[in-house]
């Protein structure tokens, strides 16, 4: 029981992020409303970004942000968190924003032409 | 009510959750940085060995604009194309005629004007100091666009669209992209003019390519951050303006662009 508790204390951010990813996957795949699908996709992107940030965290040492001011270089390299994951997230956020804007525009146009966002009711889209 | 459809949905969720936990179990943090990340941490601001450094104490900025700068340049182009895509899908080339909204109360308007200046100052500070503090072009640009969202809410959409014309926003965004392109092409032009070796998007001098930007202000990084900030800020304001157009006027005004 104590083992399980300490394991949970160590890894609860991972469990929370994976739960958010699973729920947003569910939203993207199984929701009928296009707008809800887009919102779920945005939450999925953010959850994966958060997971990337968490992957770069350093355990066991007093972690510092990757800014090399006021530290010895070897001490800095030993204590700083991984800058590479932060770099990936930074580019992914802006691209995710552009993608969300394009998707929302498309949903807006679909609603304007068909009067609904329910994918099962947009009959004209059937092949 | 427990139907088969609902049970299968819940089972899907649980199986997905367990599979994701299993997938993530190898990616938990450990005591040391991964070797690739450690290379950047050791070399980004190493005064003793200046052939591999980026002259920027902030390692994320150094990665973003020096070591992996080309990625970011093309990614900025993708963002520019995204903003153009939104505009062309909505056919928003000419300004549409719209009733002028009254906005919120005079208290909100007056406070909004003061806060506007604060937000703009903060965004410029974050952009220019991106080489030594957490921040940079992306962050500064997003904060800049938030100041305009404040105006959009406190005054009205029509007020904001009169102040910032859509074509001007697009032009400033293009200027930002041009600044980035010129800065990254300086290496090519420099090597062509002087005969020395210099690579495209080179920031600091290397052993085999002795030309570079001055190390003060982190070389080309500050210029690139400012270009990125212009691009992101104008792109966000454009997207917000395009998506907040009311449905009534959009139906009236669409197709005449």
XYZ file of C-alpha atoms in Angstrom:
384
model
C 0.000 0.000 0.000
C 2.808 2.407 0.916
C 4.589 1.427 -2.284
C 1.529 2.213 -4.320
C 1.148 5.558 -2.552
C 4.733 6.626 -3.229
C 4.414 5.441 -6.840
C 1.289 7.565 -7.215
C 3.023 10.573 -5.651
C 5.889 10.168 -8.109
C 3.871 9.661 -11.241
C 0.496 11.349 -10.767
C 1.225 14.074 -13.395
C 1.704 11.311 -15.965
C -1.546 9.627 -14.999
C -3.420 12.933 -15.232
C -1.950 13.757 -18.648
C -2.676 10.289 -20.001
C -6.261 10.546 -18.755
C -6.648 13.905 -20.549
C -5.147 12.417 -23.729
C -7.509 9.422 -23.570
C -10.581 11.609 -23.034
C -9.635 13.995 -25.835
C -9.003 11.036 -28.179
C -12.496 9.889 -27.302
C -13.815 13.354 -28.159
C -12.026 13.503 -31.498
C -13.172 10.047 -32.562
C -16.681 9.650 -31.156
C -18.286 13.085 -30.743
C -20.769 13.989 -33.467
C -20.390 17.770 -33.263
C -17.545 19.189 -35.364
C -16.893 22.040 -32.929
C -16.521 19.594 -30.037
C -14.156 17.550 -32.167
C -11.979 20.639 -32.784
C -11.945 21.572 -29.086
C -10.971 18.001 -28.209
C -8.178 18.145 -30.795
C -6.839 21.369 -29.252
C -6.924 19.821 -25.765
C -5.131 16.759 -27.167
C -2.371 18.970 -28.622
C -1.925 20.801 -25.330
C -1.851 17.571 -23.316
C 0.846 16.145 -25.571
C 2.824 19.390 -25.244
C 2.561 19.115 -21.469
C 3.778 15.526 -21.665
C 6.801 16.691 -23.689
C 7.643 19.327 -21.071
C 7.366 16.732 -18.316
C 9.684 14.394 -20.235
C 12.461 16.997 -20.067
C 12.219 17.408 -16.295
C 15.147 16.226 -14.225
C 14.631 14.022 -11.203
C 16.804 13.728 -8.115
C 18.514 17.116 -8.502
C 17.287 20.630 -7.814
C 16.225 21.391 -11.391
C 16.708 24.905 -12.839
C 15.446 26.485 -16.087
C 17.857 26.313 -19.056
C 19.270 29.835 -18.672
C 23.053 29.848 -18.242
C 23.411 32.994 -16.117
C 25.092 32.826 -12.747
C 26.107 29.158 -12.832
C 29.313 27.258 -13.485
C 28.915 25.526 -16.842
C 29.337 21.959 -15.531
C 26.999 22.656 -12.612
C 24.505 24.208 -15.040
C 24.588 21.210 -17.410
C 24.059 18.845 -14.485
C 21.074 20.690 -13.047
C 19.235 22.283 -15.960
C 16.142 20.678 -17.469
C 16.268 19.414 -21.059
C 15.985 22.406 -23.460
C 15.202 20.231 -26.468
C 11.681 19.276 -25.355
C 10.885 22.930 -24.597
C 12.042 23.858 -28.106
C 9.741 21.261 -29.687
C 6.773 22.471 -27.654
C 7.428 26.107 -28.587
C 7.151 25.390 -32.301
C 4.235 22.985 -31.833
C 2.153 25.590 -29.984
C 2.205 28.133 -32.812
C 1.559 25.532 -35.496
C -1.280 24.144 -33.355
C -2.776 27.619 -33.139
C -2.655 28.106 -36.929
C -4.181 24.666 -37.391
C -6.973 25.426 -34.905
C -7.743 28.695 -36.700
C -7.956 26.963 -40.077
C -10.178 24.185 -38.677
C -12.484 26.673 -36.941
C -12.811 28.616 -40.190
C -13.754 25.456 -42.049
C -16.313 24.577 -39.350
C -17.727 28.111 -39.612
C -18.145 27.717 -43.376
C -19.733 24.281 -42.982
C -22.213 25.718 -40.500
C -22.936 28.603 -42.861
C -23.727 26.310 -45.802
C -25.398 23.344 -44.082
C -26.897 24.977 -41.009
C -25.536 22.281 -38.700
C -22.260 20.959 -37.322
C -23.479 17.410 -36.715
C -21.367 15.144 -38.908
C -24.176 12.605 -39.314
C -26.550 15.302 -40.592
C -24.229 16.852 -43.172
C -25.659 14.569 -45.822
C -24.198 16.369 -48.802
C -20.738 15.439 -47.600
C -21.457 11.717 -48.112
C -19.579 10.238 -51.009
C -28.836 3.381 -18.659
C -26.220 0.826 -19.619
C -26.507 0.164 -23.314
C -23.964 -1.760 -25.366
C -22.824 1.427 -27.082
C -22.128 3.140 -23.768
C -20.292 0.151 -22.286
C -18.111 -0.151 -25.384
C -17.281 3.578 -25.226
C -16.214 3.306 -21.578
C -14.180 0.175 -22.347
C -12.505 2.051 -25.220
C -11.566 4.881 -22.859
C -10.130 2.542 -20.218
C -8.115 0.480 -22.717
C -6.743 3.665 -24.306
C -5.794 5.021 -20.867
C -3.948 1.843 -19.887
C -2.173 1.642 -23.244
C -1.034 5.271 -22.935
C 0.316 4.651 -19.423
C 2.231 1.649 -20.735
C 3.594 3.739 -23.618
C 4.704 6.537 -21.311
C 6.345 4.260 -18.756
C 9.690 4.449 -20.566
C 9.641 8.224 -20.867
C 9.667 9.297 -17.212
C 12.348 11.756 -16.083
C 15.645 10.481 -14.757
C 18.678 12.009 -13.074
C 20.641 13.112 -16.132
C 19.775 14.938 -19.336
C 19.661 13.026 -22.625
C 23.023 13.307 -24.470
C 21.660 15.537 -27.239
C 20.171 17.986 -24.762
C 23.404 17.987 -22.761
C 25.392 18.994 -25.870
C 23.284 22.141 -26.264
C 23.421 22.928 -22.537
C 27.213 22.709 -22.538
C 27.836 24.629 -25.760
C 25.165 27.318 -26.051
C 26.963 29.841 -23.809
C 30.480 28.444 -23.485
C 32.934 31.356 -23.372
C 35.962 29.037 -23.434
C 35.122 27.412 -26.745
C 33.506 29.912 -29.058
C 33.413 27.763 -32.188
C 30.182 26.038 -31.257
C 28.413 28.631 -29.149
C 25.322 30.690 -29.951
C 26.143 33.697 -27.695
C 22.751 33.358 -26.017
C 22.509 32.385 -22.344
C 18.937 31.172 -22.901
C 19.451 27.731 -24.370
C 15.912 27.413 -25.741
C 16.312 30.623 -27.779
C 19.706 29.409 -28.973
C 18.153 26.134 -30.111
C 15.201 27.877 -31.699
C 17.096 30.444 -33.760
C 20.650 29.139 -34.092
C 21.132 25.386 -33.936
C 17.764 24.524 -35.422
C 17.013 27.907 -36.940
C 15.919 26.676 -40.341
C 13.070 24.693 -38.801
C 11.792 27.833 -37.158
C 12.075 29.971 -40.289
C 9.979 27.560 -42.318
C 7.580 27.088 -39.413
C 7.064 30.867 -39.363
C 6.237 30.650 -43.060
C 3.655 27.968 -42.214
C 2.035 30.292 -39.687
C 1.935 33.097 -42.287
C 0.257 30.766 -44.760
C -2.222 29.724 -42.048
C -3.308 33.348 -41.549
C -3.630 33.827 -45.323
C -5.617 30.577 -45.495
C -8.141 31.840 -42.919
C -8.572 35.104 -44.815
C -8.989 33.479 -48.198
C -11.446 30.855 -46.880
C -13.638 33.612 -45.442
C -13.052 35.832 -48.509
C -12.188 38.808 -46.297
C -10.249 40.957 -48.688
C -12.294 44.145 -48.573
C -13.497 45.598 -45.246
C -17.148 44.697 -44.718
C -19.848 47.200 -43.794
C -21.077 46.492 -40.286
C -23.124 48.261 -37.649
C -20.884 50.004 -35.140
C -21.101 48.324 -31.761
C -21.345 50.410 -28.618
C -18.812 48.410 -26.658
C -18.716 48.224 -22.892
C -19.024 51.028 -20.302
C -16.719 54.050 -20.189
C -14.963 52.638 -17.109
C -13.895 49.529 -19.013
C -12.837 51.620 -22.013
C -10.663 54.010 -19.979
C -9.061 51.178 -18.005
C -8.561 49.235 -21.206
C -6.567 52.068 -22.741
C -4.185 52.119 -19.748
C -3.797 48.344 -19.602
C -3.213 48.299 -23.376
C 0.027 50.280 -22.937
C 1.164 47.948 -20.141
C 0.557 44.841 -22.244
C 2.374 46.269 -25.276
C 5.368 47.227 -23.089
C 5.481 43.775 -21.522
C 5.353 42.066 -24.914
C 8.175 44.207 -26.335
C 10.309 43.556 -23.235
C 9.747 39.821 -23.479
C 10.639 39.883 -27.180
C 13.848 41.895 -26.936
C 15.095 40.142 -23.770
C 14.374 36.710 -25.255
C 18.096 35.972 -25.346
C 18.541 36.052 -21.560
C 15.145 35.421 -20.003
C 12.335 32.974 -20.684
C 10.539 34.428 -23.653
C 11.050 35.426 -27.241
C 9.212 36.124 -30.435
C 6.376 33.638 -30.014
C 5.550 34.666 -26.467
C 5.931 38.399 -27.097
C 3.767 38.166 -30.207
C 0.959 36.304 -28.456
C 0.948 38.822 -25.587
C 0.895 41.707 -28.103
C -2.166 40.267 -29.825
C -3.939 39.888 -26.467
C -3.788 43.687 -26.071
C -5.855 43.981 -29.251
C -8.313 41.340 -28.059
C -8.852 43.608 -25.045
C -9.802 46.416 -27.452
C -12.013 44.033 -29.407
C -13.972 43.199 -26.257
C -14.019 46.635 -24.596
C -14.810 48.709 -27.688
C -16.129 46.707 -30.648
C -14.965 44.676 -33.593
C -15.777 47.506 -35.999
C -13.701 49.955 -33.923
C -10.689 47.650 -34.057
C -11.066 46.944 -37.768
C -11.118 50.699 -38.507
C -7.959 51.191 -36.447
C -6.024 48.259 -37.910
C -6.868 47.583 -41.539
C -6.651 43.929 -42.518
C -4.321 44.639 -45.434
C -1.991 46.597 -43.124
C -1.879 43.653 -40.717
C -1.003 41.332 -43.572
C 1.663 43.764 -44.791
C 3.285 44.024 -41.343
C 3.211 40.245 -41.056
C 4.981 40.017 -44.396
C 7.557 42.556 -43.171
C 8.243 40.328 -40.160
C 8.728 37.324 -42.396
C 10.962 39.402 -44.691
C 13.116 40.506 -41.726
C 13.598 36.857 -40.760
C 14.412 35.849 -44.332
C 16.914 38.667 -44.862
C 18.639 37.956 -41.538
C 18.994 34.279 -42.375
C 20.192 35.066 -45.927
C 22.877 37.478 -44.645
C 25.303 34.589 -44.417
C 24.903 33.802 -48.088
C 25.237 37.464 -49.103
C 28.236 37.965 -46.796
C 30.132 35.052 -48.243
C 29.290 36.210 -51.754
C 30.524 39.754 -51.049
C 33.750 38.939 -49.201
C 34.825 35.539 -50.478
C 34.987 34.074 -46.943
C 32.940 31.028 -46.043
C 29.675 31.721 -44.247
C 26.623 29.512 -44.133
C 23.002 30.454 -44.604
C 21.465 31.242 -41.200
C 24.876 31.377 -39.521
C 24.947 33.359 -36.301
C 28.419 33.144 -34.729
C 31.810 32.531 -36.404
C 32.949 28.914 -36.718
C 36.443 27.482 -37.150
C 35.870 26.744 -40.808
C 33.587 29.747 -41.449
C 35.118 32.814 -39.826
C 32.349 35.348 -40.441
C 29.433 35.993 -38.114
C 27.170 38.460 -36.345
C 28.587 40.407 -33.367
C 28.145 38.496 -30.118
C 26.520 41.496 -28.395
C 22.708 41.073 -28.272
C 23.236 37.410 -29.200
C 24.013 38.171 -32.840
C 21.187 37.455 -35.215
C 18.905 36.003 -32.530
C 17.447 39.361 -31.413
C 16.685 40.414 -35.013
C 14.996 37.096 -35.685
C 12.966 37.353 -32.475
C 11.657 40.795 -33.519
C 10.656 39.474 -36.947
C 8.948 36.494 -35.358
C 7.126 38.763 -32.914
C 5.746 40.914 -35.768
C 4.677 37.804 -37.652
C 2.949 36.072 -34.731
C 1.300 39.223 -33.335
C -0.180 40.334 -36.654
C -1.208 36.775 -37.519
C -3.106 36.362 -34.246
C -4.874 39.752 -34.560
C -5.853 38.818 -38.131
C -7.237 35.452 -37.041
C -9.167 36.961 -34.124
C -10.659 39.652 -36.386
C -11.590 37.122 -39.045
C -13.233 34.676 -36.636
C -15.235 37.279 -34.669
C -17.065 38.599 -37.722
C -20.801 38.353 -37.006
C -22.761 35.833 -39.032
C -25.268 38.399 -40.330
C -22.695 40.713 -41.868
C -20.634 37.798 -43.116
C -23.614 36.569 -45.146
C -24.196 40.075 -46.519
C -20.577 40.840 -47.274
C -19.245 37.515 -48.491
C -18.406 37.053 -52.136
C -17.747 40.679 -53.003
C -14.044 40.616 -52.205
